[in-house]
């Protein structure tokens, strides 16, 4: 007879399923990559990204499309942050996505040192339209690097009797990979961010920065992140390699097409090849300007 969860176990399962549904709806590429993670960490990583996606949707359009103004959206974000931290403390939330994240945070030691910068960056999207170097770096740290650090907490602590902190080398790799992911997406969404959201994250529109120099920075971050992947736990390496290689391919395509007329994407057949390569344990692809 198979075990059927009841009570809090059933609620936990429903929360995890809700987080997985969010990811499946919003990102096929990320969904494919998470399937390469070992079961020890897979659900936790989905739980992190589901909360990140909900917060991002509050500031990136859907809340405004629903009729909220910027002030109301900020209030929603404040409420989500408060509920998240409360749930981490008490171990329960009536919001299934928050509940899933809180369970992961409690097990893997994700605290306010990572959640506060994340929500601060999300809040910035409601108040700052154009970024200089300092505000870009601060925004990328909170919106992307800390997400990588949350995942790293999962990689080293999920299922462990005595959770501990990751090594400085792994911390640097997680931050650099998160920064590369974010800057690649800024480049991919350059026209949309400017036309639909009125935002300039990279300074390309104003002429403060050159596109090639940004791609050089991205490739440098990807190279640094690749050096740390072999030091991750074995059940994480294939998924992180696949994600790294997908963004390395996006960077390559962005460099090859300096004036794209549509959002740069990686064809499914190429994605499948990158995933297959990661599955057999290949090292991350090398990147260079």
mmCIF file with all atom_site columns, N, CA, C and O in Angstrom, residues 79-126:
data_model
loop_
_atom_site.group_PDB
_atom_site.id
_atom_site.type_symbol
_atom_site.label_atom_id
_atom_site.label_alt_id
_atom_site.label_comp_id
_atom_site.label_asym_id
_atom_site.label_entity_id
_atom_site.label_seq_id
_atom_site.pdbx_PDB_ins_code
_atom_site.Cartn_x
_atom_site.Cartn_y
_atom_site.Cartn_z
_atom_site.occupancy
_atom_site.B_iso_or_equiv
_atom_site.pdbx_formal_charge
_atom_site.auth_seq_id
_atom_site.auth_comp_id
_atom_site.auth_asym_id
_atom_site.auth_atom_id
_atom_site.pdbx_PDB_model_num
ATOM 1   N N  . UNK A 1 79  ? 3.927  43.313 1.621   1.00 0.00 ? 79  UNK A N  1
ATOM 2   C CA . UNK A 1 79  ? 3.148  42.266 2.286   1.00 0.00 ? 79  UNK A CA 1
ATOM 3   C C  . UNK A 1 79  ? 3.747  40.880 2.009   1.00 0.00 ? 79  UNK A C  1
ATOM 4   O O  . UNK A 1 79  ? 3.799  40.028 2.901   1.00 0.00 ? 79  UNK A O  1
ATOM 5   N N  . UNK A 1 80  ? 4.207  40.673 0.776   1.00 0.00 ? 80  UNK A N  1
ATOM 6   C CA . UNK A 1 80  ? 4.822  39.392 0.441   1.00 0.00 ? 80  UNK A CA 1
ATOM 7   C C  . UNK A 1 80  ? 6.108  39.185 1.233   1.00 0.00 ? 80  UNK A C  1
ATOM 8   O O  . UNK A 1 80  ? 6.367  38.085 1.734   1.00 0.00 ? 80  UNK A O  1
ATOM 9   N N  . UNK A 1 81  ? 6.916  40.228 1.360   1.00 0.00 ? 81  UNK A N  1
ATOM 10  C CA . UNK A 1 81  ? 8.146  40.113 2.138   1.00 0.00 ? 81  UNK A CA 1
ATOM 11  C C  . UNK A 1 81  ? 7.835  39.814 3.599   1.00 0.00 ? 81  UNK A C  1
ATOM 12  O O  . UNK A 1 81  ? 8.461  38.943 4.215   1.00 0.00 ? 81  UNK A O  1
ATOM 13  N N  . UNK A 1 82  ? 6.865  40.533 4.145   1.00 0.00 ? 82  UNK A N  1
ATOM 14  C CA . UNK A 1 82  ? 6.508  40.306 5.550   1.00 0.00 ? 82  UNK A CA 1
ATOM 15  C C  . UNK A 1 82  ? 5.994  38.893 5.765   1.00 0.00 ? 82  UNK A C  1
ATOM 16  O O  . UNK A 1 82  ? 6.391  38.208 6.727   1.00 0.00 ? 82  UNK A O  1
ATOM 17  N N  . UNK A 1 83  ? 5.123  38.430 4.869   1.00 0.00 ? 83  UNK A N  1
ATOM 18  C CA . UNK A 1 83  ? 4.584  37.077 5.006   1.00 0.00 ? 83  UNK A CA 1
ATOM 19  C C  . UNK A 1 83  ? 5.683  36.032 4.862   1.00 0.00 ? 83  UNK A C  1
ATOM 20  O O  . UNK A 1 83  ? 5.677  35.013 5.571   1.00 0.00 ? 83  UNK A O  1
ATOM 21  N N  . UNK A 1 84  ? 6.636  36.287 3.977   1.00 0.00 ? 84  UNK A N  1
ATOM 22  C CA . UNK A 1 84  ? 7.739  35.344 3.793   1.00 0.00 ? 84  UNK A CA 1
ATOM 23  C C  . UNK A 1 84  ? 8.561  35.208 5.068   1.00 0.00 ? 84  UNK A C  1
ATOM 24  O O  . UNK A 1 84  ? 8.856  34.092 5.518   1.00 0.00 ? 84  UNK A O  1
ATOM 25  N N  . UNK A 1 85  ? 8.933  36.336 5.647   1.00 0.00 ? 85  UNK A N  1
ATOM 26  C CA . UNK A 1 85  ? 9.759  36.271 6.848   1.00 0.00 ? 85  UNK A CA 1
ATOM 27  C C  . UNK A 1 85  ? 8.973  35.699 8.037   1.00 0.00 ? 85  UNK A C  1
ATOM 28  O O  . UNK A 1 85  ? 9.528  34.965 8.866   1.00 0.00 ? 85  UNK A O  1
ATOM 29  N N  . UNK A 1 86  ? 7.687  36.027 8.115   1.00 0.00 ? 86  UNK A N  1
ATOM 30  C CA . UNK A 1 86  ? 6.863  35.465 9.182   1.00 0.00 ? 86  UNK A CA 1
ATOM 31  C C  . UNK A 1 86  ? 6.764  33.954 9.034   1.00 0.00 ? 86  UNK A C  1
ATOM 32  O O  . UNK A 1 86  ? 6.864  33.206 10.013  1.00 0.00 ? 86  UNK A O  1
ATOM 33  N N  . UNK A 1 87  ? 6.582  33.495 7.799   1.00 0.00 ? 87  UNK A N  1
ATOM 34  C CA . UNK A 1 87  ? 6.452  32.055 7.552   1.00 0.00 ? 87  UNK A CA 1
ATOM 35  C C  . UNK A 1 87  ? 7.748  31.321 7.863   1.00 0.00 ? 87  UNK A C  1
ATOM 36  O O  . UNK A 1 87  ? 7.718  30.188 8.371   1.00 0.00 ? 87  UNK A O  1
ATOM 37  N N  . UNK A 1 88  ? 8.882  31.934 7.552   1.00 0.00 ? 88  UNK A N  1
ATOM 38  C CA . UNK A 1 88  ? 10.162 31.300 7.896   1.00 0.00 ? 88  UNK A CA 1
ATOM 39  C C  . UNK A 1 88  ? 10.263 31.122 9.406   1.00 0.00 ? 88  UNK A C  1
ATOM 40  O O  . UNK A 1 88  ? 10.748 30.094 9.901   1.00 0.00 ? 88  UNK A O  1
ATOM 41  N N  . UNK A 1 89  ? 9.761  32.110 10.136  1.00 0.00 ? 89  UNK A N  1
ATOM 42  C CA . UNK A 1 89  ? 9.824  32.024 11.586  1.00 0.00 ? 89  UNK A CA 1
ATOM 43  C C  . UNK A 1 89  ? 8.864  31.012 12.183  1.00 0.00 ? 89  UNK A C  1
ATOM 44  O O  . UNK A 1 89  ? 9.219  30.283 13.114  1.00 0.00 ? 89  UNK A O  1
ATOM 45  N N  . UNK A 1 90  ? 7.646  30.928 11.642  1.00 0.00 ? 90  UNK A N  1
ATOM 46  C CA . UNK A 1 90  ? 6.652  30.068 12.274  1.00 0.00 ? 90  UNK A CA 1
ATOM 47  C C  . UNK A 1 90  ? 6.454  28.726 11.567  1.00 0.00 ? 90  UNK A C  1
ATOM 48  O O  . UNK A 1 90  ? 5.817  27.818 12.106  1.00 0.00 ? 90  UNK A O  1
ATOM 49  N N  . UNK A 1 91  ? 6.964  28.610 10.343  1.00 0.00 ? 91  UNK A N  1
ATOM 50  C CA . UNK A 1 91  ? 6.876  27.341 9.641   1.00 0.00 ? 91  UNK A CA 1
ATOM 51  C C  . UNK A 1 91  ? 5.564  27.078 8.940   1.00 0.00 ? 91  UNK A C  1
ATOM 52  O O  . UNK A 1 91  ? 5.283  25.927 8.564   1.00 0.00 ? 91  UNK A O  1
ATOM 53  N N  . UNK A 1 92  ? 4.775  28.112 8.678   1.00 0.00 ? 92  UNK A N  1
ATOM 54  C CA . UNK A 1 92  ? 3.496  27.917 7.992   1.00 0.00 ? 92  UNK A CA 1
ATOM 55  C C  . UNK A 1 92  ? 3.053  29.222 7.360   1.00 0.00 ? 92  UNK A C  1
ATOM 56  O O  . UNK A 1 92  ? 3.282  30.304 7.893   1.00 0.00 ? 92  UNK A O  1
ATOM 57  N N  . UNK A 1 93  ? 2.410  29.091 6.188   1.00 0.00 ? 93  UNK A N  1
ATOM 58  C CA . UNK A 1 93  ? 1.773  30.243 5.537   1.00 0.00 ? 93  UNK A CA 1
ATOM 59  C C  . UNK A 1 93  ? 0.516  29.771 4.830   1.00 0.00 ? 93  UNK A C  1
ATOM 60  O O  . UNK A 1 93  ? 0.464  28.647 4.299   1.00 0.00 ? 93  UNK A O  1
ATOM 61  N N  . UNK A 1 94  ? -0.495 30.631 4.794   1.00 0.00 ? 94  UNK A N  1
ATOM 62  C CA . UNK A 1 94  ? -1.703 30.321 4.039   1.00 0.00 ? 94  UNK A CA 1
ATOM 63  C C  . UNK A 1 94  ? -1.482 30.513 2.545   1.00 0.00 ? 94  UNK A C  1
ATOM 64  O O  . UNK A 1 94  ? -2.306 30.091 1.731   1.00 0.00 ? 94  UNK A O  1
ATOM 65  N N  . UNK A 1 95  ? -0.360 31.154 2.166   1.00 0.00 ? 95  UNK A N  1
ATOM 66  C CA . UNK A 1 95  ? 0.038  31.303 0.772   1.00 0.00 ? 95  UNK A CA 1
ATOM 67  C C  . UNK A 1 95  ? 0.924  30.105 0.422   1.00 0.00 ? 95  UNK A C  1
ATOM 68  O O  . UNK A 1 95  ? 2.013  29.936 0.974   1.00 0.00 ? 95  UNK A O  1
ATOM 69  N N  . UNK A 1 96  ? 0.478  29.260 -0.488  1.00 0.00 ? 96  UNK A N  1
ATOM 70  C CA . UNK A 1 96  ? 1.198  28.024 -0.765  1.00 0.00 ? 96  UNK A CA 1
ATOM 71  C C  . UNK A 1 96  ? 2.613  28.262 -1.270  1.00 0.00 ? 96  UNK A C  1
ATOM 72  O O  . UNK A 1 96  ? 3.536  27.512 -0.916  1.00 0.00 ? 96  UNK A O  1
ATOM 73  N N  . UNK A 1 97  ? 2.809  29.285 -2.106  1.00 0.00 ? 97  UNK A N  1
ATOM 74  C CA . UNK A 1 97  ? 4.152  29.557 -2.624  1.00 0.00 ? 97  UNK A CA 1
ATOM 75  C C  . UNK A 1 97  ? 5.070  30.020 -1.492  1.00 0.00 ? 97  UNK A C  1
ATOM 76  O O  . UNK A 1 97  ? 6.230  29.594 -1.404  1.00 0.00 ? 97  UNK A O  1
ATOM 77  N N  . UNK A 1 98  ? 4.568  30.879 -0.636  1.00 0.00 ? 98  UNK A N  1
ATOM 78  C CA . UNK A 1 98  ? 5.355  31.333 0.513   1.00 0.00 ? 98  UNK A CA 1
ATOM 79  C C  . UNK A 1 98  ? 5.649  30.162 1.451   1.00 0.00 ? 98  UNK A C  1
ATOM 80  O O  . UNK A 1 98  ? 6.760  30.029 1.977   1.00 0.00 ? 98  UNK A O  1
ATOM 81  N N  . UNK A 1 99  ? 4.659  29.313 1.665   1.00 0.00 ? 99  UNK A N  1
ATOM 82  C CA . UNK A 1 99  ? 4.860  28.158 2.541   1.00 0.00 ? 99  UNK A CA 1
ATOM 83  C C  . UNK A 1 99  ? 5.966  27.252 2.001   1.00 0.00 ? 99  UNK A C  1
ATOM 84  O O  . UNK A 1 99  ? 6.835  26.795 2.757   1.00 0.00 ? 99  UNK A O  1
ATOM 85  N N  . UNK A 1 100 ? 5.942  27.009 0.690   1.00 0.00 ? 100 UNK A N  1
ATOM 86  C CA . UNK A 1 100 ? 6.976  26.164 0.085   1.00 0.00 ? 100 UNK A CA 1
ATOM 87  C C  . UNK A 1 100 ? 8.354  26.778 0.274   1.00 0.00 ? 100 UNK A C  1
ATOM 88  O O  . UNK A 1 100 ? 9.315  26.090 0.646   1.00 0.00 ? 100 UNK A O  1
ATOM 89  N N  . UNK A 1 101 ? 8.469  28.089 0.013   1.00 0.00 ? 101 UNK A N  1
ATOM 90  C CA . UNK A 1 101 ? 9.763  28.753 0.176   1.00 0.00 ? 101 UNK A CA 1
ATOM 91  C C  . UNK A 1 101 ? 10.221 28.696 1.632   1.00 0.00 ? 101 UNK A C  1
ATOM 92  O O  . UNK A 1 101 ? 11.404 28.442 1.910   1.00 0.00 ? 101 UNK A O  1
ATOM 93  N N  . UNK A 1 102 ? 9.299  28.939 2.555   1.00 0.00 ? 102 UNK A N  1
ATOM 94  C CA . UNK A 1 102 ? 9.671  28.967 3.970   1.00 0.00 ? 102 UNK A CA 1
ATOM 95  C C  . UNK A 1 102 ? 10.204 27.615 4.440   1.00 0.00 ? 102 UNK A C  1
ATOM 96  O O  . UNK A 1 102 ? 11.157 27.547 5.223   1.00 0.00 ? 102 UNK A O  1
ATOM 97  N N  . UNK A 1 103 ? 9.604  26.532 3.958   1.00 0.00 ? 103 UNK A N  1
ATOM 98  C CA . UNK A 1 103 ? 10.107 25.201 4.317   1.00 0.00 ? 103 UNK A CA 1
ATOM 99  C C  . UNK A 1 103 ? 11.549 25.024 3.835   1.00 0.00 ? 103 UNK A C  1
ATOM 100 O O  . UNK A 1 103 ? 12.403 24.502 4.559   1.00 0.00 ? 103 UNK A O  1
ATOM 101 N N  . UNK A 1 104 ? 11.797 25.465 2.619   1.00 0.00 ? 104 UNK A N  1
ATOM 102 C CA . UNK A 1 104 ? 13.154 25.377 2.083   1.00 0.00 ? 104 UNK A CA 1
ATOM 103 C C  . UNK A 1 104 ? 14.108 26.260 2.876   1.00 0.00 ? 104 UNK A C  1
ATOM 104 O O  . UNK A 1 104 ? 15.225 25.843 3.218   1.00 0.00 ? 104 UNK A O  1
ATOM 105 N N  . UNK A 1 105 ? 13.669 27.466 3.174   1.00 0.00 ? 105 UNK A N  1
ATOM 106 C CA . UNK A 1 105 ? 14.524 28.401 3.909   1.00 0.00 ? 105 UNK A CA 1
ATOM 107 C C  . UNK A 1 105 ? 14.883 27.862 5.288   1.00 0.00 ? 105 UNK A C  1
ATOM 108 O O  . UNK A 1 105 ? 16.031 27.983 5.745   1.00 0.00 ? 105 UNK A O  1
ATOM 109 N N  . UNK A 1 106 ? 13.930 27.258 5.963   1.00 0.00 ? 106 UNK A N  1
ATOM 110 C CA . UNK A 1 106 ? 14.174 26.738 7.311   1.00 0.00 ? 106 UNK A CA 1
ATOM 111 C C  . UNK A 1 106 ? 15.151 25.563 7.287   1.00 0.00 ? 106 UNK A C  1
ATOM 112 O O  . UNK A 1 106 ? 16.025 25.452 8.151   1.00 0.00 ? 106 UNK A O  1
ATOM 113 N N  . UNK A 1 107 ? 15.009 24.698 6.303   1.00 0.00 ? 107 UNK A N  1
ATOM 114 C CA . UNK A 1 107 ? 15.897 23.534 6.235   1.00 0.00 ? 107 UNK A CA 1
ATOM 115 C C  . UNK A 1 107 ? 17.303 23.902 5.783   1.00 0.00 ? 107 UNK A C  1
ATOM 116 O O  . UNK A 1 107 ? 18.283 23.337 6.267   1.00 0.00 ? 107 UNK A O  1
ATOM 117 N N  . UNK A 1 108 ? 17.392 24.883 4.880   1.00 0.00 ? 108 UNK A N  1
ATOM 118 C CA . UNK A 1 108 ? 18.680 25.158 4.221   1.00 0.00 ? 108 UNK A CA 1
ATOM 119 C C  . UNK A 1 108 ? 19.353 26.439 4.703   1.00 0.00 ? 108 UNK A C  1
ATOM 120 O O  . UNK A 1 108 ? 20.354 26.874 4.124   1.00 0.00 ? 108 UNK A O  1
ATOM 121 N N  . UNK A 1 109 ? 18.807 27.052 5.740   1.00 0.00 ? 109 UNK A N  1
ATOM 122 C CA . UNK A 1 109 ? 19.396 28.243 6.369   1.00 0.00 ? 109 UNK A CA 1
ATOM 123 C C  . UNK A 1 109 ? 19.443 29.441 5.421   1.00 0.00 ? 109 UNK A C  1
ATOM 124 O O  . UNK A 1 109 ? 20.479 30.099 5.253   1.00 0.00 ? 109 UNK A O  1
ATOM 125 N N  . UNK A 1 110 ? 18.318 29.746 4.814   1.00 0.00 ? 110 UNK A N  1
ATOM 126 C CA . UNK A 1 110 ? 18.165 30.963 4.015   1.00 0.00 ? 110 UNK A CA 1
ATOM 127 C C  . UNK A 1 110 ? 17.491 31.993 4.906   1.00 0.00 ? 110 UNK A C  1
ATOM 128 O O  . UNK A 1 110 ? 16.359 31.787 5.359   1.00 0.00 ? 110 UNK A O  1
ATOM 129 N N  . UNK A 1 111 ? 18.191 33.089 5.174   1.00 0.00 ? 111 UNK A N  1
ATOM 130 C CA . UNK A 1 111 ? 17.674 34.083 6.101   1.00 0.00 ? 111 UNK A CA 1
ATOM 131 C C  . UNK A 1 111 ? 17.527 35.460 5.488   1.00 0.00 ? 111 UNK A C  1
ATOM 132 O O  . UNK A 1 111 ? 17.646 35.657 4.277   1.00 0.00 ? 111 UNK A O  1
ATOM 133 N N  . UNK A 1 112 ? 17.305 36.438 6.353   1.00 0.00 ? 112 UNK A N  1
ATOM 134 C CA . UNK A 1 112 ? 17.076 37.811 5.916   1.00 0.00 ? 112 UNK A CA 1
ATOM 135 C C  . UNK A 1 112 ? 18.280 38.410 5.201   1.00 0.00 ? 112 UNK A C  1
ATOM 136 O O  . UNK A 1 112 ? 18.132 39.353 4.418   1.00 0.00 ? 112 UNK A O  1
ATOM 137 N N  . UNK A 1 113 ? 19.484 37.868 5.461   1.00 0.00 ? 113 UNK A N  1
ATOM 138 C CA . UNK A 1 113 ? 20.663 38.394 4.772   1.00 0.00 ? 113 UNK A CA 1
ATOM 139 C C  . UNK A 1 113 ? 20.561 38.170 3.266   1.00 0.00 ? 113 UNK A C  1
ATOM 140 O O  . UNK A 1 113 ? 21.206 38.887 2.486   1.00 0.00 ? 113 UNK A O  1
ATOM 141 N N  . UNK A 1 114 ? 19.739 37.216 2.832   1.00 0.00 ? 114 UNK A N  1
ATOM 142 C CA . UNK A 1 114 ? 19.527 36.980 1.407   1.00 0.00 ? 114 UNK A CA 1
ATOM 143 C C  . UNK A 1 114 ? 18.160 37.480 0.941   1.00 0.00 ? 114 UNK A C  1
ATOM 144 O O  . UNK A 1 114 ? 18.043 37.996 -0.163  1.00 0.00 ? 114 UNK A O  1
ATOM 145 N N  . UNK A 1 115 ? 17.139 37.325 1.753   1.00 0.00 ? 115 UNK A N  1
ATOM 146 C CA . UNK A 1 115 ? 15.799 37.754 1.312   1.00 0.00 ? 115 UNK A CA 1
ATOM 147 C C  . UNK A 1 115 ? 15.665 39.277 1.287   1.00 0.00 ? 115 UNK A C  1
ATOM 148 O O  . UNK A 1 115 ? 15.008 39.814 0.390   1.00 0.00 ? 115 UNK A O  1
ATOM 149 N N  . UNK A 1 116 ? 16.274 39.975 2.236   1.00 0.00 ? 116 UNK A N  1
ATOM 150 C CA . UNK A 1 116 ? 16.138 41.438 2.263   1.00 0.00 ? 116 UNK A CA 1
ATOM 151 C C  . UNK A 1 116 ? 16.713 42.098 1.006   1.00 0.00 ? 116 UNK A C  1
ATOM 152 O O  . UNK A 1 116 ? 16.058 42.959 0.403   1.00 0.00 ? 116 UNK A O  1
ATOM 153 N N  . UNK A 1 117 ? 17.934 41.746 0.567   1.00 0.00 ? 117 UNK A N  1
ATOM 154 C CA . UNK A 1 117 ? 18.443 42.346 -0.676  1.00 0.00 ? 117 UNK A CA 1
ATOM 155 C C  . UNK A 1 117 ? 17.573 42.007 -1.889  1.00 0.00 ? 117 UNK A C  1
ATOM 156 O O  . UNK A 1 117 ? 17.427 42.828 -2.801  1.00 0.00 ? 117 UNK A O  1
ATOM 157 N N  . UNK A 1 118 ? 17.015 40.802 -1.908  1.00 0.00 ? 118 UNK A N  1
ATOM 158 C CA . UNK A 1 118 ? 16.147 40.441 -3.027  1.00 0.00 ? 118 UNK A CA 1
ATOM 159 C C  . UNK A 1 118 ? 14.934 41.363 -3.090  1.00 0.00 ? 118 UNK A C  1
ATOM 160 O O  . UNK A 1 118 ? 14.641 41.946 -4.148  1.00 0.00 ? 118 UNK A O  1
ATOM 161 N N  . UNK A 1 119 ? 14.225 41.503 -2.003  1.00 0.00 ? 119 UNK A N  1
ATOM 162 C CA . UNK A 1 119 ? 13.035 42.351 -2.023  1.00 0.00 ? 119 UNK A CA 1
ATOM 163 C C  . UNK A 1 119 ? 13.400 43.817 -2.245  1.00 0.00 ? 119 UNK A C  1
ATOM 164 O O  . UNK A 1 119 ? 12.633 44.564 -2.866  1.00 0.00 ? 119 UNK A O  1
ATOM 165 N N  . UNK A 1 120 ? 14.568 44.234 -1.776  1.00 0.00 ? 120 UNK A N  1
ATOM 166 C CA . UNK A 1 120 ? 15.004 45.613 -2.027  1.00 0.00 ? 120 UNK A CA 1
ATOM 167 C C  . UNK A 1 120 ? 15.184 45.862 -3.517  1.00 0.00 ? 120 UNK A C  1
ATOM 168 O O  . UNK A 1 120 ? 14.789 46.919 -4.047  1.00 0.00 ? 120 UNK A O  1
ATOM 169 N N  . UNK A 1 121 ? 15.770 44.903 -4.235  1.00 0.00 ? 121 UNK A N  1
ATOM 170 C CA . UNK A 1 121 ? 15.939 45.063 -5.683  1.00 0.00 ? 121 UNK A CA 1
ATOM 171 C C  . UNK A 1 121 ? 14.590 45.062 -6.393  1.00 0.00 ? 121 UNK A C  1
ATOM 172 O O  . UNK A 1 121 ? 14.362 45.840 -7.323  1.00 0.00 ? 121 UNK A O  1
ATOM 173 N N  . UNK A 1 122 ? 13.685 44.183 -5.979  1.00 0.00 ? 122 UNK A N  1
ATOM 174 C CA . UNK A 1 122 ? 12.351 44.187 -6.589  1.00 0.00 ? 122 UNK A CA 1
ATOM 175 C C  . UNK A 1 122 ? 11.659 45.539 -6.378  1.00 0.00 ? 122 UNK A C  1
ATOM 176 O O  . UNK A 1 122 ? 11.021 46.077 -7.283  1.00 0.00 ? 122 UNK A O  1
ATOM 177 N N  . UNK A 1 123 ? 11.834 46.101 -5.201  1.00 0.00 ? 123 UNK A N  1
ATOM 178 C CA . UNK A 1 123 ? 11.225 47.401 -4.899  1.00 0.00 ? 123 UNK A CA 1
ATOM 179 C C  . UNK A 1 123 ? 11.828 48.502 -5.771  1.00 0.00 ? 123 UNK A C  1
ATOM 180 O O  . UNK A 1 123 ? 11.135 49.451 -6.170  1.00 0.00 ? 123 UNK A O  1
ATOM 181 N N  . UNK A 1 124 ? 13.112 48.359 -6.102  1.00 0.00 ? 124 UNK A N  1
ATOM 182 C CA . UNK A 1 124 ? 13.782 49.330 -6.961  1.00 0.00 ? 124 UNK A CA 1
ATOM 183 C C  . UNK A 1 124 ? 13.104 49.445 -8.314  1.00 0.00 ? 124 UNK A C  1
ATOM 184 O O  . UNK A 1 124 ? 13.039 50.539 -8.909  1.00 0.00 ? 124 UNK A O  1
ATOM 185 N N  . UNK A 1 125 ? 12.568 48.347 -8.824  1.00 0.00 ? 125 UNK A N  1
ATOM 186 C CA . UNK A 1 125 ? 11.909 48.371 -10.136 1.00 0.00 ? 125 UNK A CA 1
ATOM 187 C C  . UNK A 1 125 ? 10.690 49.287 -10.161 1.00 0.00 ? 125 UNK A C  1
ATOM 188 O O  . UNK A 1 125 ? 10.238 49.684 -11.238 1.00 0.00 ? 125 UNK A O  1
ATOM 189 N N  . UNK A 1 126 ? 10.165 49.616 -8.997  1.00 0.00 ? 126 UNK A N  1
ATOM 190 C CA . UNK A 1 126 ? 8.998  50.496 -8.936  1.00 0.00 ? 126 UNK A CA 1
ATOM 191 C C  . UNK A 1 126 ? 9.381  51.964 -8.818  1.00 0.00 ? 126 UNK A C  1
ATOM 192 O O  . UNK A 1 126 ? 8.527  52.838 -8.962  1.00 0.00 ? 126 UNK A O  1
#
